[in-house]
XYZ file of C-alpha atoms in Angstrom:
257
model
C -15.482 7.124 -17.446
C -15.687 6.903 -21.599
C -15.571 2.826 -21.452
C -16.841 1.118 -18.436
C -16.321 -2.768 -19.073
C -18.669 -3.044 -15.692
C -20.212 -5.803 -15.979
C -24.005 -3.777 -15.793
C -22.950 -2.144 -18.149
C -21.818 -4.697 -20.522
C -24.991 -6.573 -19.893
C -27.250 -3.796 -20.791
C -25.815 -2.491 -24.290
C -24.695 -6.182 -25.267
C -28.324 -6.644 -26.647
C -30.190 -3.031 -26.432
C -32.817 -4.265 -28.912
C -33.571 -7.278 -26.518
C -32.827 -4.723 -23.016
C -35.696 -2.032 -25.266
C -38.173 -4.942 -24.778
C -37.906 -6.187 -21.643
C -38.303 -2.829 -20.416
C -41.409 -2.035 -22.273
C -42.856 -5.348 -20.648
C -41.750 -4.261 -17.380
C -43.054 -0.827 -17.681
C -46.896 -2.313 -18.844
C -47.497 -3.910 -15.657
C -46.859 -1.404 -12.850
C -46.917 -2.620 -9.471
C -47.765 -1.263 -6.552
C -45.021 -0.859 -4.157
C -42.378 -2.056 -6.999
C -38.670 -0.739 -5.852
C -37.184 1.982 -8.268
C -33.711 0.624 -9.040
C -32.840 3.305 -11.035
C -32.949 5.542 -8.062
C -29.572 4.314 -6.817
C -26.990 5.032 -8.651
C -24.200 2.686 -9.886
C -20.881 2.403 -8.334
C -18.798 1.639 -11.150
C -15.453 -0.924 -10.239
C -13.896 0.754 -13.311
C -12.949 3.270 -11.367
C -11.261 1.557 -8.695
C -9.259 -0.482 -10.688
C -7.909 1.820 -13.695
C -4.111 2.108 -13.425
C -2.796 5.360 -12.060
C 0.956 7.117 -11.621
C 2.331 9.794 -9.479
C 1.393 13.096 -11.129
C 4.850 14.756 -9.705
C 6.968 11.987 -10.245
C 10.293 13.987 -10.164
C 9.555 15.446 -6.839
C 7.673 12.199 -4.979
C 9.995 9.657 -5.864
C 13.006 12.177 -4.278
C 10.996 12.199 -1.170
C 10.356 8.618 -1.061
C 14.059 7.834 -1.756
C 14.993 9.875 1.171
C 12.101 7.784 3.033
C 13.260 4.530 1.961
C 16.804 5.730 3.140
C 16.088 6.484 6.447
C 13.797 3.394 6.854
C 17.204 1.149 6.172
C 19.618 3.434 8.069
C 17.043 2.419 11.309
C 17.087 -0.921 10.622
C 20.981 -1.096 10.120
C 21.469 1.320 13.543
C 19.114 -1.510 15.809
C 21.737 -3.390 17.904
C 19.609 -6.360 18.570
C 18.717 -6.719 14.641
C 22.835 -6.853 13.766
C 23.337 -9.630 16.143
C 20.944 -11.974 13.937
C 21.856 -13.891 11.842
C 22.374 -12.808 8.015
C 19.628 -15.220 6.778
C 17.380 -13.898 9.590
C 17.951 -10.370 9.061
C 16.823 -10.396 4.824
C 13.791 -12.615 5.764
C 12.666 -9.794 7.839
C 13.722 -6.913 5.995
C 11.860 -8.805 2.904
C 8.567 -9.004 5.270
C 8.739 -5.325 6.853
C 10.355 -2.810 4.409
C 7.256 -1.857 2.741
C 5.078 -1.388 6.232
C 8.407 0.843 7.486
C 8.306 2.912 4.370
C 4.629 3.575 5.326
C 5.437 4.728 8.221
C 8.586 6.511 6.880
C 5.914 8.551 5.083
C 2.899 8.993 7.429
C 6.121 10.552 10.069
C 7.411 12.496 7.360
C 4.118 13.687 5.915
C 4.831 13.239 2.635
C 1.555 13.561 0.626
C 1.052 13.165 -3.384
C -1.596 12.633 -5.545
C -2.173 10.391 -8.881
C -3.355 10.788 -12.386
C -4.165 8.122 -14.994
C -1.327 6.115 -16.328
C -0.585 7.376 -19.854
C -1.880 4.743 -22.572
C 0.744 3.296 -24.549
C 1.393 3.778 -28.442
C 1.049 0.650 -30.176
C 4.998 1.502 -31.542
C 5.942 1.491 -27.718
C 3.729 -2.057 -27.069
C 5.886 -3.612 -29.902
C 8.992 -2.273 -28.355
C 8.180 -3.470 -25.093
C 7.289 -6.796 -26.156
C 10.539 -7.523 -28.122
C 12.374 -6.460 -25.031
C 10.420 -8.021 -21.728
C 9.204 -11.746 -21.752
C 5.493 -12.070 -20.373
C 6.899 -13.287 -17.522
C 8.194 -10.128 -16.732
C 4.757 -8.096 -16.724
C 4.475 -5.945 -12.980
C 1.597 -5.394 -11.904
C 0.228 -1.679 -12.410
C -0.676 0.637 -9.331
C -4.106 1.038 -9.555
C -6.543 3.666 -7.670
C -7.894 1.155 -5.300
C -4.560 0.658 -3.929
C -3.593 4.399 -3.927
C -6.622 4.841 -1.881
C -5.969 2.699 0.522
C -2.533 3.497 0.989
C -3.774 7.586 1.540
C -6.161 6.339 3.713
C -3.775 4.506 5.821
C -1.483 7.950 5.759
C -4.697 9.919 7.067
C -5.131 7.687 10.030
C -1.623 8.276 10.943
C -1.639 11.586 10.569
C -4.953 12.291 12.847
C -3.054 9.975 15.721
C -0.159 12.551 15.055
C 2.491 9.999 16.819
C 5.040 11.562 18.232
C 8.584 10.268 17.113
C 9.217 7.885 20.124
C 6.051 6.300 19.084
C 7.098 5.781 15.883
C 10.405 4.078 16.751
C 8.914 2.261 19.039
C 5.952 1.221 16.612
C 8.522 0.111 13.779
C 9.976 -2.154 15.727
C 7.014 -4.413 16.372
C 6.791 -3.963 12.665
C 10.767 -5.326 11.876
C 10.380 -7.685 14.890
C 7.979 -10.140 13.841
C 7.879 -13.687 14.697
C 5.395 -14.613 12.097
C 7.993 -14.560 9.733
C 8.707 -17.960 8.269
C 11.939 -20.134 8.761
C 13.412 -17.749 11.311
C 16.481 -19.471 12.921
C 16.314 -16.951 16.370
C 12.195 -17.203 16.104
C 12.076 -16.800 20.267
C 14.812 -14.258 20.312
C 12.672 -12.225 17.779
C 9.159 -12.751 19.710
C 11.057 -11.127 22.986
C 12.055 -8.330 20.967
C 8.857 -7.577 19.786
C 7.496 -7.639 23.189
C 9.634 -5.354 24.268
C 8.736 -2.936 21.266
C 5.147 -3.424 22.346
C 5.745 -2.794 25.951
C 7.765 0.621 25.099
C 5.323 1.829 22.622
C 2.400 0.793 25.552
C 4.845 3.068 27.950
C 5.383 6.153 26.031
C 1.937 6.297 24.967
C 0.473 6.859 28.627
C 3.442 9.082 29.468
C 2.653 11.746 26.637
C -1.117 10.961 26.342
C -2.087 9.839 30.230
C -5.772 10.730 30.004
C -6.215 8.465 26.652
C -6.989 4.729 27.374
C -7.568 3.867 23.873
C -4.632 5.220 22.251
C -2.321 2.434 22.153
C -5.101 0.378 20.836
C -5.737 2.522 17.946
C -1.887 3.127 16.885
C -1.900 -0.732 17.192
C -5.420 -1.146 15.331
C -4.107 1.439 12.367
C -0.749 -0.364 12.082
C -2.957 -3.399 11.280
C -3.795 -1.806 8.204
C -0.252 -1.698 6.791
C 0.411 -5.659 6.200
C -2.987 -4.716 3.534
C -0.959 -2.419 1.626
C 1.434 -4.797 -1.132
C 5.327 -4.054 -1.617
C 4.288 -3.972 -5.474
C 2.005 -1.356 -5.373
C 4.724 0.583 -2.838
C 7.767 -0.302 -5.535
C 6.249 0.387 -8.736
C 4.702 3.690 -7.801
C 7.722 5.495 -5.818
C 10.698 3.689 -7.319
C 10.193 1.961 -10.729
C 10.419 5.551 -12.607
C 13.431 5.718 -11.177
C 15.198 2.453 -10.984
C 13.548 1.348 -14.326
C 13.918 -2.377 -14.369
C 16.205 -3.032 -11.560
C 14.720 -5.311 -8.690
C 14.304 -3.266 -5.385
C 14.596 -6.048 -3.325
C 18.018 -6.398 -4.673
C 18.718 -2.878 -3.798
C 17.734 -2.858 -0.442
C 19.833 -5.838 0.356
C 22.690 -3.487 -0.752
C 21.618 -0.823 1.095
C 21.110 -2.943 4.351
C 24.028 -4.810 4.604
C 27.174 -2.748 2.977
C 28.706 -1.974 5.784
């Protein structure tokens, strides 16, 4: 990159006259054995956290409508999730509607790829400014989250679930008991059990000669709760539901009958 604020980088032009110096006195007493540190090259953090968007924006954000669609529409067709109660059933949905998307994507294989967010005129700053309070500021995708999030999708696609395990999988994802202030707490820990124990079953029917299978899909899954709702609502949905809250939609979504 042009300007890497790295702090290497930052240190070593700060003061080149001083950096000229020091490097002359290094370079007058060799020593034997002495480690060449400019042999390894420098991993710049820039990189990782410069602010990206979705290069086809039109096209992925259709997809991961449909996605986040389907992701409610299973949630709203689970029996046992109706028969909570209200205040129950938005605590979870707020704690598992991004990991479900994820996996609304990994079993739909929807794939997409990123380019550098498009700097701002200093007309459109102004504009923005007289508009949004500070307080209102999102937080920018940036490539360290994208990466993670296609890494995530790669492991999921190499396990190739098959779509029983994926129902099954999502609901030890919606069923969670870790969930604070749940009224039917023991009621959800049974369900999730029972997610677990159908996932456990359906894995050795379709793969009987794989002992570790369950314990990767499990393992991978772990990998979702890494993966922030932010990064998931600002880079599929806030070019197209601009400064509407998502949350808000989804409650919509979930429970208009």
């Amino acid at each position: 990159m042009d300007n890497c604020h790295c702090s290497a980088n930052v240190d070593r032009l700060s003061n080149p006259i001083l950096f000229n110096i020091l490097s002359q006195m290094d370079n007058s007493k060799p020593r034997q054995n002495s480690f060449n540190y400019n042999s390894i090259p420098h991993r710049c953090n820039c990189e990782l956290r410069r602010t990206v968007c979705l290069k086809r924006p039109s096209e992925i954000c259709k997809e991961a409508s449909a996605v986040l669609v389907k992701t409610i529409h299973f949630m709203k067709n689970l029996p046992a999730f109706n028969q909570m109660p209200p205040n129950d059933q938005f605590s979870l949905l707020k704690s598992c509607w991004a990991p479900l998307f994820i996996l609304g994507l990994a079993q739909e294989h929807v794939d997409f790829e990123v380019m550098d967010t498009p700097a701002d005129s200093m007309l459109k700053k102004i504009l923005l400014n007289r508009e949004e309070s500070p307080g209102m500021e999102r937080e920018q995708p940036t490539m360290a989250g994208v990466s993670k999030l296609k890494s995530c999708l790669k492991k999921f696609w190499s396990l190739d679930l098959s779509p029983k395990e994926y129902a099954y999988l999502k609901g030890t994802m919606i069923f969670n008991p870790d969930v604070p202030d749940l009224k039917a707490a023991l009621f959800v820990e049974g369900l999730q059990q029972e997610a677990q124990h159908a996932l456990s079953e359906v894995v050795q029917l379709l793969h009987p000669g794989d002992q570790e299978r369950f314990a990767r899909i499990l393992l991978t899954a772990s990998m979702l709760q890494s993966i922030t709702p932010s990064l998931i609502s600002e880079l599929f949905f806030r070019p197209v539901i601009g400064q509407t809250d998502l949350m808000e939609l989804l409650v919509d979504m979930l429970f208009c009958r």
